[in-house]
PDB file of C-alpha atoms in Angstrom:
ATOM      1  CA  MET A 157      67.339  85.489  86.672  1.00 41.00           C
ATOM      2  CA  PRO A 158      66.412  89.093  88.172  1.00 48.00           C
ATOM      3  CA  THR A 159      67.625  92.000  85.989  1.00 52.00           C
ATOM      4  CA  PRO A 160      70.253  94.044  88.045  1.00 51.00           C
ATOM      5  CA  PRO A 161      69.012  97.501  89.399  1.00 57.00           C
ATOM      6  CA  SER A 162      69.892 100.331  87.333  1.00 73.00           C
ATOM      7  CA  ARG A 163      72.722 102.570  89.171  1.00 88.00           C
ATOM      8  CA  THR A 164      73.685 106.368  88.376  1.00 94.00           C
ATOM      9  CA  LEU A 165      77.320 107.433  88.860  1.00 96.00           C
ATOM     10  CA  LEU A 166      78.776 111.083  89.448  1.00 97.00           C
ATOM     11  CA  VAL A 167      82.106 111.038  87.909  1.00 96.00           C
ATOM     12  CA  ALA A 168      84.420 113.903  88.693  1.00 93.00           C
ATOM     13  CA  GLU A 169      85.972 115.519  85.844  1.00 92.00           C
ATOM     14  CA  ASP A 170      88.500 117.995  86.172  1.00 88.00           C
ATOM     15  CA  GLY A 171      90.668 117.277  82.585  1.00 85.00           C
ATOM     16  CA  SER A 172      93.476 115.834  84.896  1.00 86.00           C
ATOM     17  CA  GLU A 173      95.425 112.417  84.038  1.00 88.00           C
ATOM     18  CA  GLN A 174      93.662 110.729  86.922  1.00 88.00           C
ATOM     19  CA  ALA A 175      89.973 111.978  86.496  1.00 90.00           C
ATOM     20  CA  MET A 176      90.300 110.326  82.808  1.00 91.00           C
ATOM     21  CA  ALA A 177      91.892 107.034  84.576  1.00 91.00           C
ATOM     22  CA  ALA A 178      88.568 107.152  86.520  1.00 92.00           C
ATOM     23  CA  VAL A 179      86.386 107.631  83.795  1.00 94.00           C
ATOM     24  CA  GLU A 180      88.562 104.098  81.972  1.00 92.00           C
ATOM     25  CA  TYR A 181      87.902 102.721  85.300  1.00 92.00           C
ATOM     26  CA  VAL A 182      84.346 103.190  85.164  1.00 93.00           C
ATOM     27  CA  ALA A 183      84.281 101.552  81.573  1.00 92.00           C
ATOM     28  CA  ALA A 184      85.871  98.591  82.734  1.00 90.00           C
ATOM     29  CA  VAL A 185      84.152  97.713  85.425  1.00 91.00           C
ATOM     30  CA  PHE A 186      80.323  98.936  85.805  1.00 92.00           C
ATOM     31  CA  PRO A 187      77.825  97.113  83.579  1.00 90.00           C
ATOM     32  CA  ARG A 188      76.860  98.942  80.335  1.00 89.00           C
ATOM     33  CA  GLU A 189      73.570  98.142  80.422  1.00 86.00           C
ATOM     34  CA  HIS A 190      72.193  99.235  83.756  1.00 87.00           C
ATOM     35  CA  THR A 191      74.592 102.405  84.426  1.00 93.00           C
ATOM     36  CA  LYS A 192      73.884 105.621  83.623  1.00 95.00           C
ATOM     37  CA  ILE A 193      76.760 108.231  84.297  1.00 96.00           C
ATOM     38  CA  ASP A 194      77.191 111.897  84.728  1.00 96.00           C
ATOM     39  CA  LEU A 195      80.552 113.265  83.853  1.00 96.00           C
ATOM     40  CA  PHE A 196      80.429 116.235  86.531  1.00 95.00           C
ATOM     41  CA  HIS A 197      82.681 119.273  86.349  1.00 93.00           C
ATOM     42  CA  VAL A 198      82.561 122.480  88.611  1.00 91.00           C
ATOM     43  CA  SER A 199      83.669 125.491  86.761  1.00 85.00           C
ATOM     44  CA  GLU A 200      85.230 128.598  87.654  1.00 76.00           C
ATOM     45  CA  GLN A 201      83.046 131.777  87.662  1.00 69.00           C
ATOM     46  CA  LEU A 202      85.529 133.527  84.719  1.00 61.00           C
ATOM     47  CA  SER A 203      82.586 135.649  83.815  1.00 59.00           C
ATOM     48  CA  ASP A 204      82.097 137.221  86.601  1.00 58.00           C
ATOM     49  CA  LEU A 205      85.905 138.020  86.971  1.00 57.00           C
ATOM     50  CA  PHE A 206      85.519 139.522  83.123  1.00 57.00           C
ATOM     51  CA  GLU A 207      82.870 141.972  84.628  1.00 60.00           C
ATOM     52  CA  ASP A 208      84.768 143.059  87.278  1.00 59.00           C
ATOM     53  CA  MET A 209      87.668 144.000  85.101  1.00 59.00           C
ATOM     54  CA  GLU A 210      85.569 145.178  82.229  1.00 58.00           C
ATOM     55  CA  ALA A 211      84.432 148.042  84.865  1.00 60.00           C
ATOM     56  CA  ASN A 212      87.651 148.835  85.787  1.00 61.00           C
ATOM     57  CA  PRO A 213      89.293 151.561  83.249  1.00 61.00           C
ATOM     58  CA  LEU A 214      92.953 150.169  83.993  1.00 59.00           C
ATOM     59  CA  TYR A 215      91.549 147.110  82.412  1.00 59.00           C
ATOM     60  CA  LYS A 216      89.332 147.946  79.839  1.00 60.00           C
ATOM     61  CA  THR A 217      91.904 147.472  77.298  1.00 61.00           C
ATOM     62  CA  LYS A 218      92.807 144.270  78.208  1.00 64.00           C
ATOM     63  CA  THR A 219      89.175 142.639  78.152  1.00 65.00           C
ATOM     64  CA  ASN A 220      89.115 141.475  74.723  1.00 69.00           C
ATOM     65  CA  ARG A 221      92.257 139.276  75.369  1.00 72.00           C
ATOM     66  CA  LEU A 222      90.620 138.208  78.481  1.00 67.00           C
ATOM     67  CA  ARG A 223      87.580 137.117  76.723  1.00 71.00           C
ATOM     68  CA  VAL A 224      89.452 135.082  74.088  1.00 73.00           C
ATOM     69  CA  TRP A 225      91.023 133.390  77.344  1.00 66.00           C
ATOM     70  CA  ILE A 226      87.505 132.761  78.734  1.00 70.00           C
ATOM     71  CA  ASN A 227      86.611 131.198  75.655  1.00 77.00           C
ATOM     72  CA  ASP A 228      89.740 129.001  75.612  1.00 78.00           C
ATOM     73  CA  GLN A 229      89.425 127.596  79.007  1.00 74.00           C
ATOM     74  CA  GLN A 230      85.331 126.906  77.835  1.00 80.00           C
ATOM     75  CA  LYS A 231      86.612 124.932  75.107  1.00 84.00           C
ATOM     76  CA  GLN A 232      89.173 122.905  76.941  1.00 85.00           C
ATOM     77  CA  THR A 233      86.402 122.181  79.477  1.00 86.00           C
ATOM     78  CA  HIS A 234      84.298 120.672  76.877  1.00 88.00           C
ATOM     79  CA  ALA A 235      86.706 119.267  75.043  1.00 90.00           C
ATOM     80  CA  TYR A 236      87.875 117.016  77.367  1.00 89.00           C
ATOM     81  CA  LEU A 237      84.350 116.106  78.478  1.00 93.00           C
ATOM     82  CA  ASP A 238      83.606 115.030  75.099  1.00 94.00           C
ATOM     83  CA  SER A 239      86.736 112.874  75.244  1.00 93.00           C
ATOM     84  CA  ALA A 240      85.581 111.403  78.673  1.00 94.00           C
ATOM     85  CA  ARG A 241      82.124 110.661  77.080  1.00 95.00           C
ATOM     86  CA  GLU A 242      83.726 109.213  73.908  1.00 95.00           C
ATOM     87  CA  SER A 243      85.671 106.666  75.707  1.00 94.00           C
ATOM     88  CA  LEU A 244      82.561 105.672  77.504  1.00 95.00           C
ATOM     89  CA  LEU A 245      80.612 105.219  74.256  1.00 95.00           C
ATOM     90  CA  ALA A 246      83.731 103.315  72.708  1.00 95.00           C
ATOM     91  CA  ALA A 247      83.535 101.058  75.487  1.00 92.00           C
ATOM     92  CA  GLY A 248      79.903 100.223  74.686  1.00 93.00           C
ATOM     93  CA  PHE A 249      77.508 102.482  76.907  1.00 94.00           C
ATOM     94  CA  PRO A 250      74.563 104.022  75.403  1.00 94.00           C
ATOM     95  CA  LYS A 251      74.634 107.690  74.487  1.00 94.00           C
ATOM     96  CA  GLU A 252      71.237 107.963  76.308  1.00 95.00           C
ATOM     97  CA  GLN A 253      73.256 106.519  79.384  1.00 95.00           C
ATOM     98  CA  VAL A 254      76.153 109.309  79.541  1.00 96.00           C
ATOM     99  CA  ALA A 255      75.385 112.683  80.011  1.00 95.00           C
ATOM    100  CA  MET A 256      77.717 115.834  80.815  1.00 94.00           C
ATOM    101  CA  ARG A 257      76.996 118.233  83.273  1.00 94.00           C
ATOM    102  CA  ILE A 258      78.931 121.636  83.810  1.00 91.00           C
ATOM    103  CA  GLN A 259      78.200 123.576  86.970  1.00 89.00           C
ATOM    104  CA  PRO A 260      79.368 126.790  88.032  1.00 89.00           C
ATOM    105  CA  LYS A 261      81.373 126.713  91.360  1.00 88.00           C
ATOM    106  CA  LYS A 262      79.326 128.479  94.585  1.00 89.00           C
ATOM    107  CA  LEU A 263      80.429 126.852  97.400  1.00 90.00           C
ATOM    108  CA  GLY A 264      83.627 125.617  96.314  1.00 89.00           C
ATOM    109  CA  VAL A 265      84.602 122.182  94.458  1.00 90.00           C
ATOM    110  CA  VAL A 266      84.260 119.500  97.027  1.00 92.00           C
ATOM    111  CA  ARG A 267      80.884 121.040  98.737  1.00 94.00           C
ATOM    112  CA  ASP A 268      79.356 121.804  95.066  1.00 94.00           C
ATOM    113  CA  ILE A 269      80.390 117.838  94.623  1.00 95.00           C
ATOM    114  CA  GLN A 270      79.067 117.117  98.066  1.00 95.00           C
ATOM    115  CA  LYS A 271      75.560 118.766  97.241  1.00 95.00           C
ATOM    116  CA  ALA A 272      75.398 117.481  94.084  1.00 95.00           C
ATOM    117  CA  SER A 273      75.629 113.707  95.477  1.00 94.00           C
ATOM    118  CA  TYR A 274      72.099 113.998  96.939  1.00 94.00           C
ATOM    119  CA  ASP A 275      70.749 114.276  93.248  1.00 93.00           C
ATOM    120  CA  ASP A 276      69.674 110.760  93.328  1.00 90.00           C
ATOM    121  CA  TYR A 277      73.138 109.069  92.764  1.00 94.00           C
ATOM    122  CA  SER A 278      74.543 105.643  93.457  1.00 93.00           C
ATOM    123  CA  ALA A 279      77.827 106.520  93.895  1.00 94.00           C
ATOM    124  CA  ILE A 280      80.736 109.121  93.315  1.00 96.00           C
ATOM    125  CA  VAL A 281      83.568 108.310  91.314  1.00 95.00           C
ATOM    126  CA  VAL A 282      86.728 110.484  91.578  1.00 93.00           C
ATOM    127  CA  GLY A 283      90.646 110.297  90.594  1.00 90.00           C
ATOM    128  CA  ARG A 284      92.778 110.227  93.503  1.00 86.00           C
ATOM    129  CA  THR A 285      94.822 113.017  92.467  1.00 78.00           C
ATOM    130  CA  GLY A 286      94.130 116.393  90.499  1.00 59.00           C
ATOM    131  CA  LEU A 287      95.225 118.575  88.394  1.00 52.00           C
ATOM    132  CA  SER A 288      97.852 120.438  90.581  1.00 50.00           C
ATOM    133  CA  ARG A 289      99.669 117.759  92.816  1.00 52.00           C
ATOM    134  CA  LEU A 290     101.535 120.415  94.768  1.00 46.00           C
ATOM    135  CA  LYS A 291      97.913 121.697  95.774  1.00 49.00           C
ATOM    136  CA  ASP A 292      96.616 118.479  96.413  1.00 48.00           C
ATOM    137  CA  ILE A 293      99.550 118.026  99.046  1.00 45.00           C
ATOM    138  CA  PHE A 294      98.828 121.121 100.845  1.00 37.00           C
ATOM    139  CA  LEU A 295      95.448 121.430 100.710  1.00 42.00           C
ATOM    140  CA  LYS A 296      94.425 117.683 100.315  1.00 59.00           C
ATOM    141  CA  SER A 297      92.649 116.443  97.110  1.00 81.00           C
ATOM    142  CA  VAL A 298      89.164 116.581  96.219  1.00 86.00           C
ATOM    143  CA  ALA A 299      89.358 112.999  96.749  1.00 87.00           C
ATOM    144  CA  PHE A 300      90.825 112.933 100.015  1.00 88.00           C
ATOM    145  CA  GLN A 301      87.963 115.376 101.167  1.00 90.00           C
ATOM    146  CA  LEU A 302      84.886 114.030  99.660  1.00 92.00           C
ATOM    147  CA  VAL A 303      85.552 110.624 101.515  1.00 90.00           C
ATOM    148  CA  GLY A 304      85.454 112.681 104.645  1.00 90.00           C
ATOM    149  CA  LYS A 305      82.509 114.362 103.966  1.00 91.00           C
ATOM    150  CA  ILE A 306      80.322 112.109 102.341  1.00 92.00           C
ATOM    151  CA  HIS A 307      78.553 109.551 104.282  1.00 90.00           C
ATOM    152  CA  HIS A 308      75.279 108.506 102.584  1.00 91.00           C
ATOM    153  CA  LEU A 309      77.050 107.206  99.294  1.00 91.00           C
ATOM    154  CA  PRO A 310      80.269 105.015  98.565  1.00 92.00           C
ATOM    155  CA  VAL A 311      83.163 107.256  97.175  1.00 93.00           C
ATOM    156  CA  VAL A 312      85.169 105.379  94.852  1.00 92.00           C
ATOM    157  CA  VAL A 313      88.520 106.752  94.589  1.00 92.00           C
ATOM    158  CA  VAL A 314      90.898 105.684  91.494  1.00 91.00           C
ATOM    159  CA  GLY A 315      94.612 105.791  91.702  1.00 85.00           C
ATOM    160  CA  GLY A 316      96.876 104.451  89.076  1.00 82.00           C
ATOM    161  CA  GLN A 317      96.045 102.986  86.254  1.00 79.00           C
ATOM    162  CA  PRO A 318      93.724 100.070  87.089  1.00 78.00           C
ATOM    163  CA  ARG A 319      93.257  97.636  84.573  1.00 70.00           C
ATOM    164  CA  ARG A 320      92.177  94.106  86.060  1.00 73.00           C
ATOM    165  CA  ARG A 321      88.225  93.485  86.657  1.00 79.00           C
ATOM    166  CA  LYS A 322      88.857  92.421  89.931  1.00 84.00           C
ATOM    167  CA  LEU A 323      87.598  93.954  92.900  1.00 87.00           C
ATOM    168  CA  CYS A 324      88.810  92.404  96.824  1.00 86.00           C
ATOM    169  CA  ILE A 325      86.794  93.595  99.856  1.00 85.00           C
ATOM    170  CA  ALA A 326      88.023  93.744 102.987  1.00 82.00           C
ATOM    171  CA  TYR A 327      85.788  91.651 105.342  1.00 79.00           C
ATOM    172  CA  ASP A 328      85.582  91.393 109.164  1.00 76.00           C
ATOM    173  CA  GLY A 329      81.818  90.990 109.811  1.00 75.00           C
ATOM    174  CA  SER A 330      81.277  94.454 110.846  1.00 77.00           C
ATOM    175  CA  PRO A 331      78.091  96.418 109.974  1.00 79.00           C
ATOM    176  CA  GLY A 332      80.489  98.995 108.026  1.00 82.00           C
ATOM    177  CA  SER A 333      81.854  95.836 105.990  1.00 81.00           C
ATOM    178  CA  GLN A 334      78.761  94.539 105.435  1.00 83.00           C
ATOM    179  CA  ARG A 335      77.359  97.846 103.839  1.00 87.00           C
ATOM    180  CA  GLY A 336      80.612  97.550 101.744  1.00 86.00           C
ATOM    181  CA  VAL A 337      79.558  94.118 100.399  1.00 87.00           C
ATOM    182  CA  SER A 338      75.776  95.045  99.698  1.00 88.00           C
ATOM    183  CA  TRP A 339      77.234  98.395  97.955  1.00 88.00           C
ATOM    184  CA  VAL A 340      79.418  96.299  95.641  1.00 88.00           C
ATOM    185  CA  SER A 341      76.751  93.855  94.649  1.00 86.00           C
ATOM    186  CA  HIS A 342      74.494  96.803  93.845  1.00 86.00           C
ATOM    187  CA  LEU A 343      76.998  98.784  91.717  1.00 88.00           C
ATOM    188  CA  VAL A 344      78.578  96.125  89.897  1.00 87.00           C
ATOM    189  CA  GLY A 345      75.658  93.199  89.948  1.00 82.00           C
ATOM    190  CA  GLY A 346      75.529  92.351  86.191  1.00 80.00           C
ATOM    191  CA  SER A 347      79.246  92.715  85.011  1.00 84.00           C
ATOM    192  CA  ASP A 348      81.841  90.138  84.620  1.00 82.00           C
ATOM    193  CA  CYS A 349      83.971  91.313  87.546  1.00 84.00           C
ATOM    194  CA  LYS A 350      85.286  89.008  89.937  1.00 86.00           C
ATOM    195  CA  VAL A 351      85.002  89.820  93.470  1.00 86.00           C
ATOM    196  CA  SER A 352      87.159  88.362  96.539  1.00 84.00           C
ATOM    197  CA  LEU A 353      86.633  88.735 100.132  1.00 83.00           C
ATOM    198  CA  LEU A 354      89.424  89.198 102.327  1.00 79.00           C
ATOM    199  CA  SER A 355      89.666  88.316 105.918  1.00 76.00           C
ATOM    200  CA  LEU A 356      93.023  87.976 107.530  1.00 70.00           C
ATOM    201  CA  VAL A 357      93.849  84.911 109.746  1.00 69.00           C
ATOM    202  CA  SER A 358      96.540  84.290 112.123  1.00 64.00           C
ATOM    203  CA  LYS A 359      98.832  81.276 111.724  1.00 63.00           C
ATOM    204  CA  ARG A 360      97.298  79.991 114.592  1.00 64.00           C
ATOM    205  CA  GLY A 361      93.933  80.177 113.230  1.00 59.00           C
ATOM    206  CA  HIS A 362      92.932  83.232 115.078  1.00 59.00           C
ATOM    207  CA  PHE A 363      90.970  86.280 113.600  1.00 59.00           C
ATOM    208  CA  TRP A 364      88.314  88.742 114.546  1.00 59.00           C
ATOM    209  CA  ILE A 365      84.599  89.116 113.493  1.00 62.00           C
ATOM    210  CA  TYR A 366      83.912  92.867 113.881  1.00 56.00           C
ATOM    211  CA  ASP A 367      84.964  93.070 118.111  1.00 60.00           C
ATOM    212  CA  GLU A 368      84.603  89.171 118.870  1.00 61.00           C
ATOM    213  CA  GLU A 369      87.863  87.154 118.938  1.00 60.00           C
ATOM    214  CA  SER A 370      87.253  83.748 116.851  1.00 62.00           C
ATOM    215  CA  PHE A 371      89.656  80.690 116.164  1.00 60.00           C
ATOM    216  CA  LEU A 372      89.791  78.150 113.312  1.00 58.00           C
ATOM    217  CA  GLU A 373      89.196  74.708 114.331  1.00 59.00           C
ATOM    218  CA  SER A 374      92.490  73.628 112.777  1.00 55.00           C
ATOM    219  CA  SER A 375      95.614  75.586 112.576  1.00 48.00           C
ATOM    220  CA  GLY A 376      98.551  75.804 110.692  1.00 46.00           C
ATOM    221  CA  ASP A 377      98.954  76.006 106.987  1.00 50.00           C
ATOM    222  CA  GLU A 378      95.553  73.920 106.856  1.00 47.00           C
ATOM    223  CA  ALA A 379      94.085  76.766 108.073  1.00 43.00           C
ATOM    224  CA  PHE A 380      94.842  78.969 105.440  1.00 46.00           C
ATOM    225  CA  GLU A 381      93.701  76.431 102.938  1.00 46.00           C
ATOM    226  CA  GLN A 382      90.108  76.899 104.626  1.00 45.00           C
ATOM    227  CA  CYS A 383      90.565  80.825 104.028  1.00 41.00           C
TER     228      CYS A 383
END
């Protein structure tokens, strides 16, 4: 039996509840032996803010408190990245296959993730919502923007608290759905996930394969049984 190909995931992590759910999803679905994971965090340039305020005489007396606040923010970042890494190790991922990658924000969170996605990753995994739900509503979530901007890799958007190791692929015979099947095969091959292909068929046995109309030879309930 051939060895499943190795894959490397960029898992966007901001410390939110949904980001941690995405980590748990990775731990449950992707094969441990053949998957490398980068827990990727885009950090604010807090040191720049500190330097600007330190140079201003009006704020010079407050720089000590600001320094403490910056250190606390950095500790929190490392704390939730450590927690995410420990969750993956507890699920059976080897230590050498789970890394933390912290990058200062340069172009913006979405564009920085987009740029990093070209670093030989197999897929991006992101929680559906971030720390600020109000911001997600008005400015569109990071996940929503990544889906619209990234076309060279699959973007796995995790919502809620998925627990079951089951995947459903919507399939209509189109090139896009064919790529979906190929990507799922590449990403979860070797795992114990159950994968189902879903195609919709009317009661009369009418369905579409991409842009071509087709019919089953039989109709009625028997047609559903053949699906």
